[in-house]
Short mmCIF file of C-alpha atoms and ligand atoms in Angstrom, two decimals:
data_model
loop_
_atom_site.label_atom_id
_atom_site.label_comp_id
_atom_site.label_asym_id
_atom_site.label_seq_id
_atom_site.Cartn_x
_atom_site.Cartn_y
_atom_site.Cartn_z
CA MET A 1 -35.08 1.74 24.18
CA SER A 2 -34.42 1.11 20.50
CA THR A 3 -31.24 1.69 18.60
CA ALA A 4 -30.79 2.84 15.03
CA ASN A 5 -29.55 -0.63 14.13
CA GLU A 6 -32.55 -2.35 15.60
CA LYS A 7 -34.92 -0.30 13.46
CA ARG A 8 -33.26 -1.44 10.29
CA LEU A 9 -33.57 -5.16 10.99
CA SER A 10 -36.28 -6.65 8.80
CA SER A 11 -37.42 -9.37 11.17
CA PRO A 12 -37.76 -8.93 14.92
CA VAL A 13 -35.00 -10.63 16.84
CA SER A 14 -35.48 -12.34 20.15
CA VAL A 15 -32.52 -10.72 21.89
CA LEU A 16 -32.96 -7.43 23.68
CA PRO A 17 -30.86 -4.49 22.62
CA ASP A 18 -27.91 -3.81 24.90
CA VAL A 19 -28.86 -0.64 26.72
CA GLN A 20 -25.28 -0.11 27.88
CA PHE A 21 -24.00 -0.19 24.32
CA GLN A 22 -22.88 3.04 22.72
CA PRO A 23 -22.20 2.67 19.02
CA PRO A 24 -18.77 4.06 18.12
CA GLN A 25 -18.72 7.41 16.41
CA LEU A 26 -15.05 7.17 15.49
CA ALA A 27 -12.91 4.16 14.63
CA VAL A 28 -9.18 4.60 15.05
CA ILE A 29 -7.41 2.30 12.60
CA VAL A 30 -3.86 1.33 13.50
CA PRO A 31 -1.88 -0.51 10.80
CA SER A 32 0.85 -2.47 12.54
CA TYR A 33 3.85 -4.57 11.79
CA ASN A 34 6.15 -5.40 14.73
CA GLU A 35 4.76 -2.75 17.06
CA ARG A 36 4.39 -4.86 20.23
CA ASP A 37 5.83 -2.27 22.58
CA ASN A 38 3.78 0.65 21.26
CA ILE A 39 0.17 -0.50 21.23
CA GLU A 40 -0.73 -0.24 24.91
CA LEU A 41 0.68 3.26 25.29
CA LEU A 42 -1.02 4.35 22.07
CA TYR A 43 -4.36 2.99 23.29
CA GLU A 44 -4.01 4.86 26.57
CA LYS A 45 -3.07 8.13 24.90
CA VAL A 46 -5.94 7.92 22.40
CA ALA A 47 -8.36 7.09 25.24
CA VAL A 48 -7.24 10.18 27.14
CA ALA A 49 -7.46 12.35 24.02
CA LEU A 50 -10.95 11.20 23.04
CA GLY A 51 -12.44 11.32 26.54
CA SER A 52 -16.16 10.64 26.40
CA THR A 53 -16.43 10.33 22.60
CA PRO A 54 -17.62 6.79 21.76
CA TRP A 55 -14.74 5.26 19.82
CA GLU A 56 -13.02 2.00 19.02
CA MET A 57 -9.54 0.98 18.01
CA ILE A 58 -8.95 -1.56 15.25
CA VAL A 59 -5.38 -2.76 14.95
CA VAL A 60 -4.72 -4.32 11.55
CA ASP A 61 -1.70 -6.52 12.04
CA ASP A 62 0.04 -8.50 9.31
CA ASN A 63 0.80 -11.40 11.64
CA SER A 64 3.86 -9.63 13.09
CA PRO A 65 6.51 -12.08 14.28
CA ASP A 66 7.03 -10.00 17.44
CA GLY A 67 3.56 -10.96 18.71
CA THR A 68 1.79 -7.59 18.30
CA ALA A 69 -1.53 -9.40 17.79
CA GLU A 70 -1.22 -11.19 21.17
CA VAL A 71 -0.69 -7.85 22.89
CA VAL A 72 -3.84 -6.51 21.24
CA HIS A 73 -5.78 -9.62 22.31
CA GLU A 74 -4.66 -9.08 25.90
CA LEU A 75 -5.91 -5.51 25.75
CA SER A 76 -9.21 -6.72 24.26
CA LEU A 77 -9.76 -8.78 27.40
CA VAL A 78 -9.58 -5.59 29.45
CA TYR A 79 -11.20 -2.99 27.18
CA SER A 80 -14.27 -3.61 25.04
CA ASN A 81 -13.34 -1.08 22.34
CA ILE A 82 -10.13 -2.56 20.95
CA ARG A 83 -9.67 -5.53 18.66
CA CYS A 84 -7.25 -6.95 16.19
CA LEU A 85 -7.78 -7.77 12.53
CA ARG A 86 -4.96 -10.20 11.86
CA ARG A 87 -3.97 -10.91 8.27
CA PHE A 88 -1.94 -13.91 7.18
CA GLY A 89 0.49 -14.14 4.27
CA ARG A 90 -0.09 -10.48 3.44
CA ARG A 91 1.81 -7.24 3.82
CA GLY A 92 0.91 -3.69 3.02
CA LEU A 93 0.13 -0.48 4.80
CA ALA A 94 -2.53 0.85 2.39
CA SER A 95 -4.55 -2.36 2.19
CA ALA A 96 -4.35 -2.72 5.99
CA CYS A 97 -5.96 0.73 6.38
CA VAL A 98 -8.74 -0.06 3.92
CA GLU A 99 -9.58 -3.38 5.53
CA GLY A 100 -9.68 -1.76 8.97
CA MET A 101 -12.11 0.85 7.65
CA ALA A 102 -14.28 -1.87 6.17
CA VAL A 103 -14.64 -3.60 9.54
CA THR A 104 -16.16 -0.74 11.52
CA ALA A 105 -19.67 0.68 11.60
CA ALA A 106 -18.49 4.07 12.91
CA ALA A 107 -19.35 6.99 10.65
CA TYR A 108 -15.82 8.40 10.91
CA VAL A 109 -12.49 6.61 10.65
CA ALA A 110 -9.03 7.89 11.53
CA VAL A 111 -5.74 6.29 10.54
CA ILE A 112 -2.83 6.68 12.94
CA ASP A 113 0.60 5.03 13.09
CA ALA A 114 1.28 2.64 15.93
CA ASP A 115 4.67 4.13 16.78
CA LEU A 116 3.36 7.35 18.41
CA GLN A 117 4.83 9.61 15.72
CA HIS A 118 1.39 11.13 15.16
CA ASP A 119 -0.03 13.41 17.85
CA GLU A 120 -3.27 11.80 19.01
CA ALA A 121 -4.19 14.99 20.92
CA ILE A 122 -5.54 16.55 17.69
CA LEU A 123 -8.05 13.73 17.10
CA PRO A 124 -10.98 15.61 18.74
CA GLU A 125 -10.34 18.66 16.58
CA MET A 126 -10.10 16.48 13.47
CA LEU A 127 -13.42 14.87 14.36
CA ARG A 128 -15.01 18.27 14.96
CA LYS A 129 -13.95 19.48 11.54
CA ALA A 130 -15.35 16.36 9.91
CA MET A 131 -18.64 16.76 11.75
CA ASP A 132 -18.69 20.37 10.55
CA GLY A 133 -18.68 19.08 6.98
CA ALA A 134 -15.19 18.15 5.79
CA ASP A 135 -15.02 14.73 4.10
CA LEU A 136 -11.36 14.42 4.95
CA VAL A 137 -9.27 16.01 7.70
CA VAL A 138 -5.50 15.70 7.30
CA GLY A 139 -3.05 15.94 10.18
CA SER A 140 -0.44 18.26 8.69
CA ARG A 141 3.19 18.90 9.58
CA PHE A 142 3.49 21.65 7.01
CA ILE A 143 1.00 24.35 7.98
CA GLU A 144 1.25 27.07 10.60
CA GLY A 145 1.46 25.43 13.99
CA GLY A 146 2.76 22.10 12.69
CA SER A 147 6.28 20.78 12.21
CA ALA A 148 8.19 17.70 11.12
CA GLY A 149 9.96 18.13 14.48
CA GLU A 150 12.54 15.56 15.39
CA GLY A 151 10.50 12.89 13.70
CA LEU A 152 12.47 12.81 10.44
CA SER A 153 16.21 12.55 9.80
CA GLU A 154 17.66 15.11 7.40
CA THR A 155 17.69 12.65 4.49
CA ARG A 156 14.14 11.54 5.25
CA LEU A 157 13.02 15.16 5.48
CA SER A 158 14.39 16.14 2.06
CA GLY A 159 13.05 12.91 0.54
CA SER A 160 9.67 13.60 2.11
CA GLN A 161 9.64 17.17 0.77
CA PHE A 162 10.45 15.93 -2.72
CA ALA A 163 7.73 13.28 -2.55
CA THR A 164 5.32 15.95 -1.27
CA ARG A 165 6.03 18.12 -4.32
CA MET A 166 5.50 15.13 -6.62
CA ALA A 167 2.21 14.39 -4.86
CA GLY A 168 1.19 18.03 -5.32
CA MET A 169 1.43 17.50 -9.09
CA ILE A 170 -1.19 14.77 -9.06
CA ALA A 171 -3.35 15.89 -6.12
CA GLY A 172 -5.40 18.40 -8.14
CA GLN A 173 -6.40 20.00 -4.84
CA ALA A 174 -4.59 22.10 -2.28
CA VAL A 175 -3.27 19.88 0.50
CA SER A 176 -0.14 20.77 2.44
CA ASP A 177 0.87 17.29 3.62
CA PRO A 178 -0.31 14.72 1.06
CA MET A 179 2.25 12.18 2.32
CA SER A 180 0.80 12.24 5.81
CA GLY A 181 -0.19 8.89 7.22
CA PHE A 182 -2.42 10.64 9.78
CA PHE A 183 -5.95 11.57 8.69
CA LEU A 184 -9.63 11.23 9.49
CA ILE A 185 -12.28 10.58 6.86
CA ARG A 186 -15.98 9.87 6.56
CA ARG A 187 -16.21 6.11 6.33
CA GLU A 188 -18.58 6.16 3.39
CA ALA A 189 -16.31 8.46 1.38
CA ALA A 190 -13.35 6.17 2.00
CA LEU A 191 -15.23 2.99 1.16
CA ALA A 192 -16.63 4.51 -2.03
CA ALA A 193 -13.06 4.96 -3.30
CA ALA A 194 -11.74 1.71 -1.81
CA PRO A 195 -12.38 -0.62 -4.80
CA LYS A 196 -10.30 1.65 -7.05
CA LEU A 197 -7.31 2.20 -4.75
CA ALA A 198 -3.90 0.72 -5.56
CA SER A 199 -3.87 -2.24 -3.19
CA ASP A 200 -0.12 -2.48 -2.76
CA GLY A 201 0.91 1.03 -1.71
CA PHE A 202 2.36 2.62 1.42
CA LYS A 203 0.70 5.96 0.70
CA ILE A 204 -3.05 5.71 0.91
CA LEU A 205 -3.95 9.36 1.55
CA ILE A 206 -2.89 10.77 -1.83
CA ASP A 207 -4.54 7.80 -3.52
CA LEU A 208 -7.83 8.49 -1.69
CA ILE A 209 -7.75 12.15 -2.76
CA VAL A 210 -6.96 11.47 -6.44
CA THR A 211 -9.26 8.45 -6.79
CA SER A 212 -12.24 10.30 -5.28
CA GLN A 213 -11.69 13.15 -7.72
CA ARG A 214 -11.52 10.81 -10.70
CA MET A 215 -14.76 9.21 -9.58
CA GLY A 216 -16.40 12.64 -9.72
CA LYS A 217 -16.66 12.85 -5.93
CA PRO A 218 -13.85 15.20 -4.88
CA LEU A 219 -13.32 15.30 -1.13
CA THR A 220 -13.64 18.54 0.81
CA ILE A 221 -10.43 18.74 2.78
CA ALA A 222 -9.61 20.38 6.10
CA GLU A 223 -6.27 20.32 7.88
CA VAL A 224 -5.13 20.34 11.49
CA PRO A 225 -1.47 21.04 12.35
CA TYR A 226 0.61 18.79 14.57
CA THR A 227 4.24 18.11 15.41
CA PHE A 228 5.64 14.85 14.09
CA ARG A 229 7.36 13.01 16.94
CA PRO A 230 10.26 10.53 16.91
CA ARG A 231 9.24 6.86 16.83
CA HIS A 232 8.62 5.39 20.31
CA ALA A 233 9.76 1.70 20.24
CA GLY A 234 10.73 -0.56 17.33
CA THR A 235 12.00 0.32 13.86
CA SER A 236 10.60 2.01 10.74
CA LYS A 237 9.35 -0.11 7.85
CA MET A 238 10.26 2.49 5.26
CA ASN A 239 12.76 1.12 2.71
CA PRO A 240 13.99 1.78 -0.87
CA LEU A 241 11.41 -0.66 -2.22
CA ILE A 242 8.61 1.49 -0.84
CA VAL A 243 10.11 4.51 -2.60
CA ILE A 244 10.07 2.65 -5.93
CA GLN A 245 6.49 1.51 -5.31
CA TYR A 246 5.54 5.13 -4.65
CA LEU A 247 7.08 6.14 -8.00
CA GLY A 248 4.95 3.46 -9.65
CA LEU A 249 1.81 4.85 -8.00
CA TRP A 250 2.76 8.37 -9.05
CA VAL A 251 3.27 7.53 -12.73
CA SER A 252 0.07 5.51 -12.69
CA LYS A 253 -1.91 8.49 -11.36
CA LEU A 254 -0.15 10.85 -13.78
CA THR A 255 -1.22 8.68 -16.73
CA ASN A 256 -4.77 8.73 -15.42
CA GLY A 257 -4.54 5.14 -14.28
CA MET A 258 -3.81 3.86 -17.80
CA LEU A 259 -0.63 2.22 -16.59
CA PRO A 260 -1.11 0.23 -13.38
CA PRO A 261 1.77 0.67 -10.87
CA SER A 262 2.70 -3.00 -11.14
CA PHE A 263 3.09 -2.79 -14.95
CA LEU A 264 5.61 0.01 -14.55
CA LEU A 265 7.60 -1.98 -12.04
CA PHE A 266 7.37 -5.06 -14.26
CA GLY A 267 8.68 -2.98 -17.19
CA LEU A 268 11.48 -1.51 -15.06
CA VAL A 269 12.51 -4.98 -13.98
CA GLY A 270 12.38 -6.13 -17.63
CA GLY A 271 14.74 -3.27 -18.53
CA THR A 272 17.30 -4.42 -15.97
CA GLY A 273 16.82 -7.97 -17.32
CA VAL A 274 17.95 -6.84 -20.77
CA VAL A 275 21.16 -5.45 -19.25
CA VAL A 276 21.77 -8.70 -17.35
CA HIS A 277 21.09 -10.69 -20.52
CA LEU A 278 23.64 -8.74 -22.57
CA ALA A 279 26.24 -8.85 -19.79
CA VAL A 280 25.95 -12.64 -19.44
CA LEU A 281 25.99 -13.09 -23.20
CA GLY A 282 29.20 -11.05 -23.44
CA LEU A 283 30.78 -12.90 -20.53
CA PHE A 284 30.02 -16.36 -21.90
CA SER A 285 30.95 -15.71 -25.52
CA SER A 286 34.06 -13.55 -25.19
CA THR A 287 35.47 -14.31 -21.73
CA PHE A 288 34.60 -18.04 -21.58
CA GLY A 289 34.88 -18.46 -25.36
CA GLN A 290 31.55 -20.31 -25.68
CA GLY A 291 29.59 -20.52 -28.92
CA PHE A 292 26.72 -18.08 -29.51
CA LEU A 293 23.90 -20.57 -29.04
CA LEU A 294 25.10 -21.83 -25.64
CA SER A 295 25.86 -18.28 -24.48
CA GLN A 296 22.43 -17.08 -25.56
CA VAL A 297 20.70 -19.97 -23.75
CA ALA A 298 22.67 -19.25 -20.57
CA ALA A 299 21.95 -15.51 -20.83
CA THR A 300 18.22 -16.15 -21.33
CA LEU A 301 17.93 -18.47 -18.34
CA ILE A 302 19.90 -16.18 -16.05
CA ALA A 303 18.02 -13.05 -17.15
CA MET A 304 14.65 -14.78 -16.69
CA THR A 305 15.63 -15.91 -13.18
CA TRP A 306 16.82 -12.39 -12.41
CA ASN A 307 13.49 -10.95 -13.58
CA PHE A 308 11.58 -13.49 -11.55
CA VAL A 309 13.48 -12.74 -8.34
CA LEU A 310 13.15 -8.96 -8.76
CA ASN A 311 9.45 -9.12 -9.60
CA ASN A 312 8.84 -11.38 -6.63
CA ASN A 313 10.54 -8.96 -4.25
CA LEU A 314 9.51 -5.68 -5.82
CA THR A 315 6.53 -5.76 -8.16
CA TYR A 316 4.69 -8.38 -6.14
CA ALA A 317 6.23 -7.75 -2.71
CA ASP A 318 2.72 -7.84 -1.23
CA ARG A 319 2.16 -11.42 -2.40
CA LYS A 320 5.73 -12.68 -2.36
CA LEU A 321 6.14 -16.38 -3.15
CA ARG A 322 8.16 -18.43 -0.69
CA GLY A 323 9.35 -22.01 -0.16
CA PHE A 324 7.81 -24.53 -2.55
CA GLY A 325 5.62 -21.77 -4.01
CA LEU A 326 8.82 -20.08 -5.14
CA VAL A 327 9.93 -23.13 -7.16
CA LYS A 328 6.47 -23.55 -8.70
CA GLY A 329 6.37 -19.84 -9.44
CA LEU A 330 9.77 -19.88 -11.15
CA LEU A 331 8.75 -22.80 -13.37
CA SER A 332 5.47 -21.14 -14.37
CA PHE A 333 7.36 -17.89 -15.01
CA PHE A 334 9.77 -19.74 -17.34
CA ALA A 335 6.89 -21.40 -19.19
CA ILE A 336 4.95 -18.17 -19.60
CA CYS A 337 8.01 -16.25 -20.78
CA ALA A 338 8.66 -19.01 -23.33
CA LEU A 339 5.12 -18.51 -24.66
CA GLY A 340 5.76 -14.77 -24.59
CA GLY A 341 8.85 -15.39 -26.72
CA ILE A 342 6.78 -17.29 -29.26
CA ALA A 343 4.22 -14.47 -29.28
CA ASN A 344 7.06 -12.01 -29.75
CA ILE A 345 8.54 -13.84 -32.75
CA SER A 346 5.20 -14.48 -34.46
CA VAL A 347 3.97 -10.90 -34.08
CA ALA A 348 7.33 -9.47 -35.18
CA ASN A 349 7.46 -11.80 -38.15
CA ALA A 350 3.90 -10.97 -39.25
CA ILE A 351 4.63 -7.25 -39.05
CA TYR A 352 7.93 -7.70 -40.87
CA GLN A 353 6.17 -9.55 -43.70
CA PHE A 354 3.80 -6.62 -43.92
CA ASP A 355 6.23 -3.71 -44.34
CA HIS A 356 9.83 -4.96 -43.94
CA HIS A 357 10.83 -2.50 -41.21
CA THR A 358 13.20 -4.47 -38.99
CA MET A 359 13.10 -2.07 -36.02
CA ILE A 360 9.33 -1.55 -36.03
CA ALA A 361 8.73 -5.28 -36.30
CA GLY A 362 11.25 -6.02 -33.53
CA LEU A 363 9.80 -3.38 -31.22
CA SER A 364 6.22 -4.55 -31.77
CA GLY A 365 7.27 -8.10 -30.92
CA ALA A 366 8.99 -6.92 -27.74
CA ILE A 367 5.96 -4.89 -26.64
CA MET A 368 3.67 -7.80 -27.42
CA SER A 369 5.66 -10.21 -25.28
CA SER A 370 6.03 -7.71 -22.39
CA VAL A 371 2.27 -7.18 -22.19
CA PHE A 372 1.67 -10.91 -22.57
CA ASN A 373 4.22 -11.82 -19.88
CA TYR A 374 2.84 -9.16 -17.53
CA ALA A 375 -0.80 -10.13 -17.92
CA VAL A 376 -0.28 -13.89 -17.82
CA THR A 377 2.25 -14.03 -14.96
CA ARG A 378 -0.05 -11.74 -12.97
CA ALA A 379 -2.89 -14.19 -13.48
CA PHE A 380 -0.94 -17.41 -12.92
CA THR A 381 2.40 -16.88 -11.18
CA TRP A 382 1.40 -14.16 -8.69
CA LYS A 383 -2.34 -14.69 -8.55
N1 LIG B 401 -0.37 -3.90 8.68
C1 LIG B 401 0.76 -3.34 8.24
N2 LIG B 401 1.41 -3.92 7.20
N3 LIG B 401 1.24 -2.22 8.84
C2 LIG B 401 2.39 -1.69 8.37
C3 LIG B 401 3.11 -2.24 7.31
C4 LIG B 401 2.59 -3.44 6.70
O1 LIG B 401 3.15 -4.00 5.76
N4 LIG B 401 4.21 -1.47 7.09
C5 LIG B 401 4.17 -0.48 8.00
N5 LIG B 401 3.08 -0.62 8.78
C6 LIG B 401 2.66 0.23 9.90
C7 LIG B 401 3.73 0.41 10.96
O2 LIG B 401 3.69 -0.62 11.92
C8 LIG B 401 3.36 1.77 11.53
O3 LIG B 401 2.34 1.67 12.48
C9 LIG B 401 2.84 2.51 10.31
O4 LIG B 401 2.44 1.53 9.38
C10 LIG B 401 3.89 3.44 9.67
O5 LIG B 401 5.05 2.70 9.42
P1 LIG B 401 6.50 3.21 9.88
O6 LIG B 401 7.43 2.09 9.74
O7 LIG B 401 6.44 3.88 11.21
O8 LIG B 401 6.76 4.23 8.71
P2 LIG B 401 7.45 5.64 8.69
O9 LIG B 401 7.57 6.26 10.04
O10 LIG B 401 8.67 5.50 7.92
O11 LIG B 401 6.39 6.45 7.78
C11 LIG B 401 5.33 7.08 8.36
O12 LIG B 401 5.59 8.46 8.30
C12 LIG B 401 5.35 9.07 7.06
C13 LIG B 401 5.59 10.54 7.14
O13 LIG B 401 6.91 10.83 6.94
C14 LIG B 401 4.01 6.68 7.73
O14 LIG B 401 2.97 7.08 8.55
C15 LIG B 401 3.74 7.33 6.46
O15 LIG B 401 2.41 7.03 6.05
C16 LIG B 401 3.93 8.80 6.66
O16 LIG B 401 3.66 9.47 5.49
MN1 LIG B 402 6.85 5.75 11.88
#
């Protein structure tokens, strides 16, 4: 018996094809962070739901301290269709999904949360719709037959509805639940968009839809309703930082990708840095009665450190510097910002010489140094 894979090999291999082997038709990707007590139950439920469909589960775990990866390894010793892709020194839901998709050879990939909030029972129907021709099938809480159930608190529900409306503005296509983390997609369609996705997001679905459109390959979308359940074990990873990152993604998509999400966050952080700078300057000069020069030096150092800490935790949360790397990073950030300051003054001065508009010259200098600081710290400090 020959398999499709065997036919494609250019040179004959000496091993015989495994006649027992059934290539997976569907890969179920499970992004996980501290989900130790959910994985086994999820595996069992998905196995029951999918019955005789050939499938595999790929858990993409960011080296969870609770030992999620070990639990997956134990399951891999019992079942042949589950494995763990363990990432080190990385965090991020969207990139975890993409890397899981890249690992499988299955023609269809589904993304499902580890915490059992998504109803695995609709997976067969999602797969059917994809095989009938949809590129993307979204599990939806907001169409007839679906509901957000008990799965969201009241605050989360209104936040989610607001975010859904914002997503609707950039989606360019009708989709009732663009914030859903539960969907099934043709692997090739997902991987075609993958190089252009924002790597540091929490919300991959809306990004997949918008990016595919911009690439001239809009996805045909189908939806299947389900009821969002409360989390089984463990705690949610949603936090205010993720909300801000989502805003960055949204503005980036709204400006047609001209402004990368991280530049917006960098700019936002810079704005708070100006406030800190002025506050420290005022404190040192009036309250402590220090001279202007000393106060300005103190304000600059404190504002730069403030910017560094915020950027490290917010803009570059996915590649956060720690330990000795943090010290090295801070020093390189100082050095680059000093160069940015020189760039600022020289550009401003050149423009001032040209037409003597103080404000225009000052603003150009500030923009120059922001872009310089952004580009250079991205390349050196948070590479
Ligand atoms: N690998 C990896 N890395 N996985 C992560 C990370 C990460 O940094 N952060 C979260 N996850 C995993 C979680 O372990 C879980 O399996 C899944 O992503 C969703 O995270 P939750 O912490 O359960 O998030 P949530 O319940 O607040 O949000 C979910 O519901 C939203 C709908 O309201 C997500 O599914 C969203 O995508 C969904 O839109
Ligand atoms: Mn959840």
